[in-house]
PDB file of C-alpha atoms in Angstrom:
ATOM      1  CA  UNK A 241      -1.671  -0.205 -18.926  1.00  0.00           C
ATOM      2  CA  UNK A 242       1.058   1.923 -17.279  1.00  0.00           C
ATOM      3  CA  UNK A 243       3.256   0.312 -14.691  1.00  0.00           C
ATOM      4  CA  UNK A 244       2.549   1.826 -11.256  1.00  0.00           C
ATOM      5  CA  UNK A 245       5.213   3.863  -9.430  1.00  0.00           C
ATOM      6  CA  UNK A 246       5.835   2.366  -6.091  1.00  0.00           C
ATOM      7  CA  UNK A 247       6.602   4.417  -2.893  1.00  0.00           C
ATOM      8  CA  UNK A 248       8.056   2.826   0.101  1.00  0.00           C
ATOM      9  CA  UNK A 249       6.408   3.546   3.436  1.00  0.00           C
ATOM     10  CA  UNK A 250       8.111   6.040   5.643  1.00  0.00           C
ATOM     11  CA  UNK A 251       7.758   3.474   8.411  1.00  0.00           C
ATOM     12  CA  UNK A 252       9.888   0.995   6.679  1.00  0.00           C
ATOM     13  CA  UNK A 253      13.581   0.259   7.650  1.00  0.00           C
ATOM     14  CA  UNK A 254      16.065   2.500   5.971  1.00  0.00           C
ATOM     15  CA  UNK A 255      17.903   1.562   2.779  1.00  0.00           C
ATOM     16  CA  UNK A 256      17.451  -1.334   0.564  1.00  0.00           C
ATOM     17  CA  UNK A 257      15.953  -4.501   1.659  1.00  0.00           C
ATOM     18  CA  UNK A 258      12.858  -6.755   2.148  1.00  0.00           C
ATOM     19  CA  UNK A 259      11.263  -5.244   5.093  1.00  0.00           C
ATOM     20  CA  UNK A 260       9.048  -2.603   3.179  1.00  0.00           C
ATOM     21  CA  UNK A 261       5.545  -1.891   2.607  1.00  0.00           C
ATOM     22  CA  UNK A 262       5.177  -0.240  -0.777  1.00  0.00           C
ATOM     23  CA  UNK A 263       2.149   1.985  -2.080  1.00  0.00           C
ATOM     24  CA  UNK A 264       1.214   2.966  -5.751  1.00  0.00           C
ATOM     25  CA  UNK A 265      -1.946   4.784  -7.071  1.00  0.00           C
ATOM     26  CA  UNK A 266      -3.520   4.032 -10.349  1.00  0.00           C
ATOM     27  CA  UNK A 267      -6.175   6.697 -11.272  1.00  0.00           C
ATOM     28  CA  UNK A 268      -7.527   8.458  -8.250  1.00  0.00           C
ATOM     29  CA  UNK A 269      -9.658   5.589  -7.376  1.00  0.00           C
ATOM     30  CA  UNK A 270      -7.399   2.688  -6.794  1.00  0.00           C
ATOM     31  CA  UNK A 271      -4.510   1.914  -4.324  1.00  0.00           C
ATOM     32  CA  UNK A 272      -1.974  -0.877  -4.623  1.00  0.00           C
ATOM     33  CA  UNK A 273      -0.082  -2.373  -1.773  1.00  0.00           C
ATOM     34  CA  UNK A 274       2.645  -4.808  -1.711  1.00  0.00           C
ATOM     35  CA  UNK A 275       5.554  -6.112   0.585  1.00  0.00           C
ATOM     36  CA  UNK A 276       8.899  -5.813  -0.955  1.00  0.00           C
ATOM     37  CA  UNK A 277       9.769  -9.349  -0.267  1.00  0.00           C
ATOM     38  CA  UNK A 278       6.766 -10.549  -2.421  1.00  0.00           C
ATOM     39  CA  UNK A 279       6.543  -7.988  -5.123  1.00  0.00           C
ATOM     40  CA  UNK A 280       4.164  -9.863  -7.432  1.00  0.00           C
ATOM     41  CA  UNK A 281       1.484 -10.324  -4.599  1.00  0.00           C
ATOM     42  CA  UNK A 282      -0.335  -7.110  -5.005  1.00  0.00           C
ATOM     43  CA  UNK A 283      -3.503  -6.027  -3.045  1.00  0.00           C
ATOM     44  CA  UNK A 284      -5.684  -3.477  -4.856  1.00  0.00           C
ATOM     45  CA  UNK A 285      -8.503  -1.529  -3.149  1.00  0.00           C
ATOM     46  CA  UNK A 286     -10.165   1.977  -3.029  1.00  0.00           C
ATOM     47  CA  UNK A 287      -8.268   4.457  -0.832  1.00  0.00           C
ATOM     48  CA  UNK A 288     -11.319   4.758   1.468  1.00  0.00           C
ATOM     49  CA  UNK A 289     -11.160   1.070   2.209  1.00  0.00           C
ATOM     50  CA  UNK A 290      -7.491   1.467   3.265  1.00  0.00           C
ATOM     51  CA  UNK A 291      -8.560   4.488   5.372  1.00  0.00           C
ATOM     52  CA  UNK A 292     -11.367   2.427   7.054  1.00  0.00           C
ATOM     53  CA  UNK A 293      -8.697  -0.319   7.905  1.00  0.00           C
ATOM     54  CA  UNK A 294      -6.197   2.066   9.465  1.00  0.00           C
ATOM     55  CA  UNK A 295      -8.650   3.748  11.483  1.00  0.00           C
ATOM     56  CA  UNK A 296      -9.876   0.285  12.821  1.00  0.00           C
ATOM     57  CA  UNK A 297      -6.428  -0.613  13.769  1.00  0.00           C
ATOM     58  CA  UNK A 298      -5.765   2.660  15.368  1.00  0.00           C
ATOM     59  CA  UNK A 299      -8.948   2.512  17.322  1.00  0.00           C
ATOM     60  CA  UNK A 300      -8.061  -1.038  18.732  1.00  0.00           C
ATOM     61  CA  UNK A 301     -10.944  -2.694  16.684  1.00  0.00           C
ATOM     62  CA  UNK A 302      -8.517  -5.129  14.936  1.00  0.00           C
TER      63      UNK A 302
END
């Protein structure tokens, strides 16, 4: 299995540090999330699930 290429969120602080949310994709069907201060703890889910979560947060449901 190929190692994912992690991208830092544009909402994370600038420069290097441990205050970052990072995303990676594997195939078009899976999204991986991690915090830079705990890089071995990875949440994997389909992108649609993340979209549902973000909409619920934006709409004040969570």
